[in-house]
Amino acid sequence: MIKKFFLINIILSTAAMAFAQEKSAPATTQTENGQVVIQFQQNTTQPIKPWVVYVVHKIDVNKLLQRYRGNNNKVAVPDSMPQYSYNITTGAVIDETGHIVTRLVNLDPLDKEQNITIITGEGTSLPATFIGLDSPSGFAVLQAPSLKIAPSTAPAEIKQGKLVKILSTDVTQPLPTSNPQAPIALSPLIKSLNGEIDTTSPYTKVRGIMTVRSAKLFSRNDSAVVTSVDDQLVGLAQYAGVGRAYLFPIELIRSTIAKRVIDKKDSVPSGWLGVKGVSPFQLSSQEKAALGAEVKAGVVVKEVTAGSPAASGGILPDDVIVGFNDFNVISTGDLSQLLASSPSGSRVKLRMFRQQKPLELNVELGARPLSEQSFELMLWEPTVQAKSEAAQIDELLRRREELGAQLRSYSASPNSQEKTEALRELQLEFNQLFDRLRALGYTGNQISNVPDPSNVKNMQAAQTCSFNAGFTARVLTPQLAASWGIPSPMARTLYVIEVVKGSSADTAGLKTPDILLGTSKKVVTCAELKSQFASPQGNKTLKVFRKQQSLSITIKGQ
């Protein structure tokens, strides 16, 4: 893959294959590693709308190295390093003056003299000017004034479950050859994935950003253009983990993200607070005791930079930051990402604890230096304030189940480039997911290390079972039972995670999260419950535990 990578050593180790030519017709160029040939393919079987374009970004590898080293990063450099690498991605034309929005993860926002070319679906090649980077969203705004393409007009309707097409550039690469002078041929082509919009995330309600899901979404699909099945523009996608991406609606991009860059005619920095802190799970027992309270989540402030927004706003060392506007702060990673996704100049409300007492402070964010913008793709989603720690843990465990199922599926498949890509990205997301679980104090199974794909069959995902009576249940972990104040003998039984409205279970009064009780000697298992509901005839009586009370619920047979 040559599009998007997480770490600089991955970028540079593959850079020898990441070459392109800024013309749409087949062309060659001589480099220090031999000839490079690129041919942009025509989408003959599935025509692409004119406002969907290729973006070719020529990157000076030496400049990239200097930037990383300037930020105190360690860089692994291959023996044969090319002078240039190319990032080939997908963009959308957003207005009649030739502005294009895309994502270029190896872009230096301080360098306005970028070498960027736009290639239309018809093969027209045009130079583009870099206007600026919207750091909070990670989208770059370009302009090709001579690009005479009318943008998409009426945006497509966005609703839960809506089917969409995810258009992104894929680059076919040849197998490595032992001849270093052999030409390298690359064939970029905009391909389409089928996806579905998810508007149920709390992130949607407070930020206006949706989620789009598709089984084969990987980091190379970052910056995809999302359209309806009838080719209306929906928005742009930002990779958020295997099988899902954040969906930025086109109206949000036009009216806010691109507008603030175009109005400023420059990059828009992310917010800066000016504190150094640690996550509670990084503290020793003595340090926790010194705070005088049981600190489970948040960011414990260790240093406040003089003259910073934090200092002006009244933040002190040993304050514990637990909330940022409508979001919970679980760890330092949460606070960093919330700041990175907020524009400088934003006024934010911080929820805190100082000497065990709750406190709220309003702080106006400063500007984070553009040289410090992150290169990594986002694999993170904030949690809204209303969610309890137990609910947050349960949400992460559900995501772990999804990842585990994908990991098992890919591990059992034949070796391929897609399998290698999937296993690498799954393990990266597992790492981040486990860090968030640790920050929430979860110590359940499979958290001590990343699952090994070679031993993936031994991974035990939490068991879930669904019933025609209209409800779904999941195994209750001891940790979740303890956090809910449920007696330990009830741990490892089942609890209700969904009841279908209007179903037999709903009519009978079953609710989430009812605990399903077995006999006094053992808990209920999915297999036992399946057996009980095997016949649709006859009434089924369930013993449940709800709000510290035992109840009996009778579900009528069909």
Coordinates of C-alpha atoms in Angstrom, one line a residue:
M1 CA 0.0 0.0 0.0
I2 CA 1.3 3.5 -0.7
K3 CA -1.5 5.7 0.5
K4 CA -1.7 5.9 4.3
F5 CA 0.5 4.5 7.0
F6 CA 0.7 4.8 10.8
L7 CA 4.5 5.0 11.4
I8 CA 7.3 6.7 9.6
N9 CA 9.4 3.6 9.3
I10 CA 6.5 1.9 7.4
I11 CA 6.2 4.9 5.1
L12 CA 9.9 5.0 4.2
S13 CA 10.4 1.2 4.0
T14 CA 7.7 1.1 1.3
A15 CA 8.6 4.5 -0.3
A16 CA 10.6 2.8 -3.0
M17 CA 7.4 1.6 -4.5
A18 CA 5.5 4.8 -4.0
F19 CA 6.2 6.7 -7.2
A20 CA 3.9 8.4 -9.7
Q21 CA 4.0 10.7 -12.6
E22 CA 1.9 13.9 -12.7
K23 CA 0.2 13.1 -16.0
S24 CA -2.8 11.0 -16.7
A25 CA -1.4 9.3 -19.8
P26 CA 1.2 6.6 -19.4
A27 CA 4.5 8.3 -18.8
T28 CA 8.0 7.5 -17.5
T29 CA 10.4 9.4 -15.3
Q30 CA 14.0 8.5 -14.4
T31 CA 14.8 8.3 -10.7
E32 CA 17.7 7.2 -8.7
N33 CA 16.2 3.7 -8.3
G34 CA 15.2 3.2 -12.0
Q35 CA 12.2 4.0 -14.2
V36 CA 8.8 4.6 -12.8
V37 CA 5.6 4.2 -14.9
I38 CA 2.1 5.2 -13.8
Q39 CA -1.1 4.9 -15.7
F40 CA -4.4 6.2 -14.3
Q41 CA -7.1 3.7 -15.2
Q42 CA -10.4 4.6 -16.6
N43 CA -13.5 3.5 -14.6
T44 CA -15.3 2.0 -17.6
T45 CA -17.4 -0.5 -15.7
Q46 CA -18.4 2.0 -13.0
P47 CA -18.2 5.6 -14.2
I48 CA -17.3 8.1 -11.4
K49 CA -18.9 11.5 -11.1
P50 CA -16.6 14.4 -12.4
W51 CA -16.4 16.0 -8.9
V52 CA -14.5 12.9 -7.7
V53 CA -10.8 13.3 -8.5
Y54 CA -7.4 11.8 -7.9
V55 CA -5.0 13.8 -5.8
V56 CA -1.3 13.2 -6.4
H57 CA 1.1 14.6 -3.7
K58 CA 4.8 14.5 -4.5
I59 CA 6.7 14.2 -1.2
D60 CA 10.4 15.1 -0.7
V61 CA 11.5 12.3 1.5
N62 CA 14.5 14.2 2.9
K63 CA 12.1 17.0 4.0
L64 CA 9.8 14.5 5.6
L65 CA 12.7 13.0 7.5
Q66 CA 13.8 16.4 8.8
R67 CA 10.3 17.1 10.0
Y68 CA 10.1 13.9 11.9
R69 CA 13.5 14.3 13.5
G70 CA 12.7 17.9 14.4
N71 CA 9.8 16.6 16.5
N72 CA 12.2 14.2 18.3
N73 CA 11.0 11.1 16.5
K74 CA 13.1 8.1 15.9
V75 CA 13.2 7.2 12.2
A76 CA 14.1 3.9 10.6
V77 CA 15.6 4.6 7.1
P78 CA 16.0 1.8 4.5
D79 CA 19.3 1.2 2.8
S80 CA 18.0 2.4 -0.5
M81 CA 15.9 5.5 0.1
P82 CA 14.3 7.3 -2.9
Q83 CA 14.4 11.0 -3.2
Y84 CA 10.6 11.3 -3.6
S85 CA 7.6 9.3 -2.7
Y86 CA 4.0 9.9 -3.9
N87 CA 0.8 9.9 -2.0
I88 CA -2.1 9.1 -4.3
T89 CA -5.5 9.7 -2.7
T90 CA -9.1 10.7 -3.5
G91 CA -10.7 14.2 -3.2
A92 CA -14.0 15.9 -3.8
V93 CA -14.5 19.2 -5.7
I94 CA -16.7 21.4 -3.4
D95 CA -17.3 24.6 -5.4
E96 CA -17.2 26.2 -8.8
T97 CA -13.9 28.0 -8.0
G98 CA -11.9 24.7 -8.1
H99 CA -11.5 24.0 -4.3
I100 CA -10.9 20.4 -3.5
V101 CA -11.0 18.7 -0.1
T102 CA -8.9 15.6 0.7
R103 CA -6.7 14.1 3.3
L104 CA -2.9 14.1 3.0
V105 CA -1.4 12.5 6.1
N106 CA 2.3 13.3 5.2
L107 CA 1.6 16.9 4.4
D108 CA 3.7 19.6 6.1
P109 CA 1.2 22.5 6.7
L110 CA 4.1 25.0 7.2
D111 CA 5.3 24.4 3.6
K112 CA 3.0 26.2 1.2
E113 CA 5.0 25.2 -1.8
Q114 CA 3.6 21.7 -2.1
N115 CA 3.8 19.7 -5.3
I116 CA 0.2 18.6 -5.9
T117 CA -1.6 17.5 -9.0
I118 CA -5.3 16.9 -9.6
I119 CA -6.2 14.1 -12.1
T120 CA -9.8 14.0 -13.3
G121 CA -11.7 10.8 -14.1
E122 CA -11.3 11.8 -17.8
G123 CA -7.5 12.0 -17.4
T124 CA -7.0 15.7 -17.3
S125 CA -4.0 16.7 -15.3
L126 CA -4.0 20.1 -13.5
P127 CA -1.6 21.6 -10.9
A128 CA -3.2 22.5 -7.5
T129 CA -2.3 25.0 -4.9
F130 CA -2.2 24.1 -1.2
I131 CA -4.5 26.6 0.6
G132 CA -4.2 25.2 4.1
L133 CA -4.8 22.3 6.5
D134 CA -7.8 22.2 8.8
S135 CA -5.9 20.6 11.7
P136 CA -9.0 19.8 13.8
S137 CA -10.4 17.6 11.1
G138 CA -7.3 16.6 9.2
F139 CA -8.7 17.7 5.9
A140 CA -6.5 19.7 3.4
V141 CA -8.0 22.3 1.1
L142 CA -6.5 22.7 -2.4
Q143 CA -7.4 24.8 -5.3
A144 CA -7.1 24.2 -9.1
P145 CA -8.5 27.5 -10.5
S146 CA -8.6 26.0 -14.0
L147 CA -10.7 23.0 -12.9
K148 CA -14.0 23.7 -14.5
I149 CA -16.1 21.1 -12.9
A150 CA -19.5 21.7 -11.3
P151 CA -19.7 20.3 -7.8
S152 CA -22.4 18.1 -6.6
T153 CA -25.5 20.2 -5.9
A154 CA -28.1 18.9 -3.5
P155 CA -26.5 16.7 -0.8
A156 CA -27.9 13.2 -0.3
E157 CA -30.1 12.6 2.7
I158 CA -28.3 11.1 5.7
K159 CA -30.2 8.7 7.9
Q160 CA -29.6 5.5 9.9
G161 CA -29.0 2.4 7.8
K162 CA -28.7 4.3 4.5
L163 CA -26.7 2.4 1.9
V164 CA -23.8 4.2 0.4
K165 CA -20.8 3.8 -1.9
I166 CA -17.3 4.5 -0.6
L167 CA -15.0 5.7 -3.4
S168 CA -11.3 5.6 -2.8
T169 CA -8.1 5.2 -4.8
D170 CA -6.5 1.8 -4.9
V171 CA -3.0 1.3 -6.4
T172 CA -2.0 -1.9 -8.0
Q173 CA 1.6 -2.7 -7.5
P174 CA 3.9 -5.3 -9.1
L175 CA 5.7 -7.9 -7.1
P176 CA 9.3 -6.9 -6.0
T177 CA 12.0 -7.8 -8.5
S178 CA 15.7 -8.6 -8.0
N179 CA 16.6 -6.1 -10.7
P180 CA 16.9 -2.6 -9.1
Q181 CA 16.8 -1.0 -12.5
A182 CA 13.6 -2.6 -13.6
P183 CA 10.7 -0.2 -14.2
I184 CA 8.1 0.1 -11.5
A185 CA 4.6 0.2 -12.9
L186 CA 1.7 1.6 -10.8
S187 CA -2.0 1.6 -11.8
P188 CA -4.2 3.8 -9.6
L189 CA -7.9 3.3 -9.9
I190 CA -10.9 4.7 -7.9
K191 CA -12.8 1.7 -6.6
S192 CA -16.0 1.4 -4.7
L193 CA -17.0 -0.4 -1.5
N194 CA -20.6 -0.8 -0.3
G195 CA -21.3 0.7 3.1
E196 CA -24.0 1.7 5.5
I197 CA -24.4 4.9 7.5
D198 CA -24.6 4.7 11.3
T199 CA -26.0 7.7 13.1
T200 CA -26.4 6.1 16.5
S201 CA -23.0 7.1 17.9
P202 CA -23.1 9.7 20.7
Y203 CA -20.3 11.4 18.6
T204 CA -23.0 12.2 16.0
K205 CA -25.2 14.1 18.4
V206 CA -22.5 16.5 19.7
R207 CA -20.3 16.9 16.6
G208 CA -22.5 16.2 13.6
I209 CA -20.1 13.5 12.4
M210 CA -21.5 10.1 11.4
T211 CA -20.0 6.7 11.1
V212 CA -19.9 4.7 7.9
R213 CA -19.4 0.9 8.1
S214 CA -18.1 -1.6 5.5
A215 CA -16.4 -4.9 6.2
K216 CA -13.4 -4.2 4.0
L217 CA -12.6 -0.6 5.1
F218 CA -8.9 -0.2 5.8
S219 CA -6.5 2.7 6.3
R220 CA -6.0 3.0 2.5
N221 CA -9.6 4.0 2.2
D222 CA -9.0 7.1 4.3
S223 CA -10.1 10.2 2.4
A224 CA -12.8 8.2 0.6
V225 CA -15.6 10.1 -1.1
V226 CA -19.0 8.8 0.1
T227 CA -22.0 8.9 -2.2
S228 CA -25.5 7.6 -2.2
V229 CA -26.2 4.6 -4.4
D230 CA -27.6 7.0 -7.0
D231 CA -24.4 9.1 -6.9
Q232 CA -25.4 12.1 -4.8
L233 CA -22.5 13.4 -2.6
V234 CA -22.8 12.5 1.0
G235 CA -19.4 13.5 2.4
L236 CA -15.9 12.4 3.0
A237 CA -14.6 9.5 5.1
Q238 CA -11.8 9.5 7.7
Y239 CA -10.6 6.1 8.7
A240 CA -11.4 5.2 12.3
G241 CA -10.6 1.5 12.6
V242 CA -11.0 -1.7 10.7
G243 CA -14.5 -1.8 9.1
R244 CA -15.5 1.8 10.0
A245 CA -14.8 5.4 9.2
Y246 CA -16.0 8.8 10.4
L247 CA -18.3 10.4 7.9
F248 CA -18.0 14.2 7.6
P249 CA -21.2 15.4 5.8
I250 CA -20.5 17.6 2.8
E251 CA -22.4 20.5 4.2
L252 CA -20.2 20.4 7.3
I253 CA -17.1 20.4 5.1
R254 CA -18.4 23.3 2.9
S255 CA -19.8 25.5 5.6
T256 CA -17.3 25.0 8.4
I257 CA -14.2 22.9 7.7
A258 CA -13.2 24.2 4.2
K259 CA -14.7 27.7 4.8
R260 CA -12.5 28.5 7.8
V261 CA -9.4 27.5 5.8
I262 CA -10.5 29.4 2.6
D263 CA -11.5 32.5 4.7
K264 CA -8.1 32.5 6.5
K265 CA -6.2 31.5 3.3
D266 CA -4.0 29.5 5.6
S267 CA -4.0 26.4 7.9
V268 CA -6.2 26.4 11.0
P269 CA -4.4 25.1 14.1
S270 CA -5.8 22.7 16.6
G271 CA -6.4 23.8 20.2
W272 CA -3.6 24.0 22.8
L273 CA -4.2 23.9 26.5
G274 CA -0.7 23.9 28.1
V275 CA -0.7 21.1 30.6
K276 CA 1.3 17.9 31.1
G277 CA -0.4 15.1 32.9
V278 CA -0.8 11.4 33.3
S279 CA -3.6 8.9 33.3
P280 CA -4.6 7.6 36.7
F281 CA -3.6 4.0 35.9
Q282 CA 0.0 5.3 35.5
L283 CA 0.1 6.5 39.1
S284 CA 1.6 4.5 41.9
S285 CA -0.5 3.7 44.9
Q286 CA 1.4 6.3 46.9
E287 CA 0.6 9.0 44.3
K288 CA -3.0 8.1 44.2
A289 CA -3.2 8.3 48.0
A290 CA -1.6 11.7 47.9
L291 CA -4.5 13.0 45.8
G292 CA -6.8 12.1 48.7
A293 CA -9.4 10.3 46.5
E294 CA -9.9 7.2 44.5
V295 CA -9.0 8.4 41.0
K296 CA -10.1 5.9 38.3
A297 CA -10.2 8.0 35.1
G298 CA -9.2 11.4 33.8
V299 CA -5.9 13.3 33.5
V300 CA -3.9 14.2 36.6
V301 CA -2.2 17.5 35.9
K302 CA 1.5 17.4 36.7
E303 CA 2.6 20.7 35.1
V304 CA 1.0 23.9 33.9
T305 CA 2.9 25.9 31.3
A306 CA 3.3 29.6 32.3
G307 CA 1.3 31.9 30.2
S308 CA -0.7 29.1 28.7
P309 CA -4.5 28.9 28.4
A310 CA -4.5 26.5 31.3
A311 CA -2.7 28.9 33.5
S312 CA -4.9 31.8 32.5
G313 CA -8.0 29.6 33.1
G314 CA -6.9 28.7 36.6
I315 CA -5.8 25.1 36.2
L316 CA -3.4 23.9 38.9
P317 CA -1.1 20.9 39.4
D318 CA -2.9 17.9 40.9
D319 CA -6.2 18.9 39.4
V320 CA -7.9 16.0 37.7
I321 CA -9.5 16.7 34.4
V322 CA -12.5 14.4 33.8
G323 CA -14.5 16.2 31.2
F324 CA -14.2 18.3 28.1
N325 CA -17.4 20.0 27.0
D326 CA -19.9 17.1 26.5
F327 CA -17.2 14.4 26.5
N328 CA -15.7 12.3 29.3
V329 CA -11.9 12.3 29.6
I330 CA -10.7 8.8 30.4
S331 CA -7.0 9.2 29.8
T332 CA -4.3 11.4 28.4
G333 CA -5.1 10.0 24.9
D334 CA -8.7 11.3 25.2
L335 CA -7.6 14.8 26.2
S336 CA -5.0 14.9 23.4
Q337 CA -7.5 13.9 20.8
L338 CA -10.2 16.3 22.0
L339 CA -7.7 19.1 21.9
A340 CA -6.5 18.0 18.4
S341 CA -10.1 18.0 17.1
S342 CA -10.9 21.5 18.5
P343 CA -10.0 24.6 16.6
S344 CA -7.7 27.2 18.3
G345 CA -9.8 30.0 19.8
S346 CA -12.5 27.6 20.9
R347 CA -14.0 28.2 24.4
V348 CA -14.3 24.9 26.2
K349 CA -15.8 23.8 29.5
L350 CA -13.5 21.6 31.6
R351 CA -15.0 19.4 34.3
M352 CA -12.4 18.7 37.0
F353 CA -11.8 17.6 40.6
R354 CA -9.6 19.7 42.9
Q355 CA -9.0 18.3 46.4
Q356 CA -11.9 15.9 45.9
K357 CA -14.3 18.6 45.1
P358 CA -16.0 19.0 41.6
L359 CA -15.0 22.1 39.7
E360 CA -15.8 23.6 36.3
L361 CA -13.6 26.0 34.4
N362 CA -14.1 27.8 31.0
V363 CA -10.9 28.0 29.0
E364 CA -10.2 29.6 25.6
L365 CA -7.8 27.3 23.7
G366 CA -4.6 28.6 22.2
A367 CA -3.0 27.5 19.0
R368 CA -1.0 24.3 18.8
P369 CA 2.1 24.7 16.6
L370 CA 1.4 23.4 13.1
S371 CA 4.8 21.6 13.2
E372 CA 3.3 19.4 15.9
Q373 CA 0.3 18.2 14.0
S374 CA -0.1 14.4 14.3
F375 CA 0.6 12.1 11.3
E376 CA -1.4 9.2 12.7
L377 CA -4.9 8.3 11.5
M378 CA -7.6 8.5 14.2
L379 CA -8.5 5.3 15.9
W380 CA -10.5 6.9 18.6
E381 CA -14.0 7.9 19.5
P382 CA -14.8 10.1 22.5
T383 CA -17.5 9.1 25.1
V384 CA -20.2 11.5 26.0
Q385 CA -20.7 12.6 29.6
A386 CA -23.9 10.7 30.2
K387 CA -22.3 7.3 29.8
S388 CA -21.2 5.5 33.0
E389 CA -17.9 3.8 33.3
A390 CA -19.7 0.5 33.1
A391 CA -21.4 1.5 29.8
Q392 CA -18.2 2.7 28.4
I393 CA -16.5 -0.6 29.2
D394 CA -19.4 -2.5 27.7
E395 CA -19.1 -0.5 24.5
L396 CA -15.4 -1.2 24.2
L397 CA -16.0 -4.9 24.9
R398 CA -18.6 -5.0 22.1
R399 CA -16.0 -3.4 19.8
R400 CA -13.5 -6.1 21.0
E401 CA -16.0 -8.7 19.9
E402 CA -16.2 -7.2 16.4
L403 CA -12.5 -7.0 16.1
G404 CA -12.1 -10.6 17.4
A405 CA -14.5 -11.9 14.8
Q406 CA -12.7 -10.1 12.1
L407 CA -9.3 -11.3 13.3
R408 CA -10.5 -14.9 13.4
S409 CA -11.9 -14.6 9.9
Y410 CA -8.8 -13.1 8.4
S411 CA -6.4 -15.5 10.2
A412 CA -8.3 -18.5 8.7
S413 CA -8.1 -17.0 5.1
P414 CA -5.4 -17.7 2.6
N415 CA -2.3 -15.5 2.6
S416 CA -2.8 -12.3 0.6
Q417 CA -2.0 -8.6 0.7
E418 CA -5.4 -7.9 2.1
K419 CA -4.9 -10.4 4.9
T420 CA -1.5 -8.9 5.9
E421 CA -3.0 -5.4 5.8
A422 CA -6.0 -6.5 7.9
L423 CA -4.0 -8.3 10.6
R424 CA -1.6 -5.3 11.0
E425 CA -4.4 -2.8 11.4
L426 CA -6.5 -5.0 13.7
Q427 CA -3.5 -5.3 16.1
L428 CA -3.0 -1.6 16.1
E429 CA -6.7 -1.1 17.0
F430 CA -6.5 -3.8 19.7
N431 CA -3.6 -1.9 21.3
Q432 CA -5.6 1.3 21.5
L433 CA -8.7 -0.5 22.7
F434 CA -6.8 -2.2 25.5
D435 CA -5.2 1.1 26.6
R436 CA -8.7 2.6 27.0
L437 CA -9.9 -0.4 28.9
R438 CA -7.0 -0.2 31.3
A439 CA -7.6 3.5 31.8
L440 CA -11.2 2.6 32.8
G441 CA -9.8 0.1 35.3
Y442 CA -11.0 -3.0 33.4
T443 CA -8.8 -6.0 34.2
G444 CA -10.7 -8.8 32.4
N445 CA -9.3 -11.5 30.2
Q446 CA -7.4 -10.7 27.0
I447 CA -6.3 -7.3 28.1
S448 CA -2.6 -8.0 29.1
N449 CA -1.4 -8.3 25.5
V450 CA -2.4 -8.0 21.9
P451 CA -4.0 -11.1 20.5
D452 CA -1.6 -13.2 18.4
P453 CA -3.1 -14.0 15.0
S454 CA -1.2 -17.3 14.9
N455 CA -3.1 -18.4 18.0
V456 CA -6.3 -16.5 17.3
K457 CA -8.6 -19.6 17.8
N458 CA -7.8 -19.4 21.5
M459 CA -9.4 -15.9 21.8
Q460 CA -12.7 -16.1 23.6
A461 CA -15.0 -13.3 22.7
A462 CA -17.9 -12.5 25.1
Q463 CA -20.9 -14.7 24.1
T464 CA -24.0 -13.1 22.7
C465 CA -27.3 -14.8 21.9
S466 CA -30.5 -13.6 20.3
F467 CA -34.1 -15.0 20.5
N468 CA -37.1 -14.8 18.2
A469 CA -39.1 -13.6 21.2
G470 CA -37.4 -10.3 20.5
F471 CA -34.4 -9.9 22.8
T472 CA -30.6 -10.3 22.8
A473 CA -28.5 -11.2 25.8
R474 CA -24.7 -11.2 26.6
V475 CA -22.5 -12.9 29.2
L476 CA -22.1 -10.6 32.2
T477 CA -18.4 -10.3 33.1
P478 CA -17.3 -10.2 36.8
Q479 CA -15.9 -6.7 36.2
L480 CA -19.2 -5.4 34.8
A481 CA -21.1 -7.1 37.6
A482 CA -18.9 -5.5 40.2
S483 CA -19.3 -2.0 38.6
W484 CA -23.1 -2.4 38.6
G485 CA -23.1 -3.5 42.3
I486 CA -24.4 -7.0 41.3
P487 CA -23.7 -9.8 43.7
S488 CA -20.7 -11.9 42.6
P489 CA -22.7 -15.2 42.3
M490 CA -24.6 -13.6 39.4
A491 CA -21.4 -12.9 37.4
R492 CA -21.0 -14.9 34.3
T493 CA -24.7 -15.2 33.8
L494 CA -26.5 -13.3 31.0
Y495 CA -27.9 -9.8 30.9
V496 CA -30.2 -8.2 28.3
I497 CA -28.6 -5.8 25.9
E498 CA -31.5 -5.2 23.5
V499 CA -35.3 -5.6 23.5
V500 CA -37.1 -5.2 20.2
K501 CA -40.0 -2.7 20.5
G502 CA -43.4 -4.4 20.1
S503 CA -41.9 -7.9 20.5
S504 CA -43.2 -10.6 22.8
A505 CA -40.3 -9.8 25.2
D506 CA -41.2 -6.1 25.1
T507 CA -44.9 -6.8 25.8
A508 CA -43.9 -9.1 28.7
G509 CA -41.9 -6.2 30.3
L510 CA -38.3 -7.4 29.7
K511 CA -35.9 -4.5 29.8
T512 CA -32.3 -3.7 29.4
P513 CA -30.1 -4.4 31.3
D514 CA -32.1 -7.1 33.1
I515 CA -29.9 -9.9 34.6
L516 CA -31.2 -13.3 33.8
L517 CA -31.1 -15.7 36.8
G518 CA -30.7 -19.4 36.8
T519 CA -30.9 -21.8 39.7
S520 CA -29.1 -21.2 42.9
K521 CA -26.3 -23.6 41.9
K522 CA -25.4 -22.2 38.5
V523 CA -25.9 -19.3 36.1
V524 CA -27.9 -19.2 32.9
T525 CA -25.9 -19.9 29.7
C526 CA -26.8 -19.1 26.1
A527 CA -27.1 -22.8 25.3
E528 CA -29.6 -23.3 28.2
L529 CA -31.6 -20.3 27.2
K530 CA -31.6 -21.4 23.6
S531 CA -32.9 -24.8 24.7
Q532 CA -35.7 -23.1 26.7
F533 CA -36.8 -21.1 23.7
A534 CA -36.3 -23.9 21.2
S535 CA -40.1 -24.3 20.7
P536 CA -42.1 -21.2 19.8
Q537 CA -45.2 -22.6 21.5
G538 CA -45.9 -22.3 25.2
N539 CA -45.2 -19.5 27.6
K540 CA -41.6 -19.0 28.9
T541 CA -41.0 -17.7 32.4
L542 CA -37.7 -15.9 33.1
K543 CA -36.3 -15.0 36.5
V544 CA -34.6 -11.6 36.3
F545 CA -32.7 -9.3 38.6
R546 CA -33.6 -5.6 38.2
K547 CA -32.6 -2.7 40.5
Q548 CA -31.7 -5.0 43.3
Q549 CA -35.0 -6.9 43.1
S550 CA -35.8 -10.4 41.8
L551 CA -38.7 -10.6 39.3
S552 CA -40.5 -13.2 37.2
I553 CA -41.4 -12.3 33.6
T554 CA -43.6 -14.5 31.4
I555 CA -43.1 -14.3 27.7
K556 CA -46.1 -15.6 25.7
G557 CA -45.5 -18.2 23.0
Q558 CA -46.3 -17.5 19.4

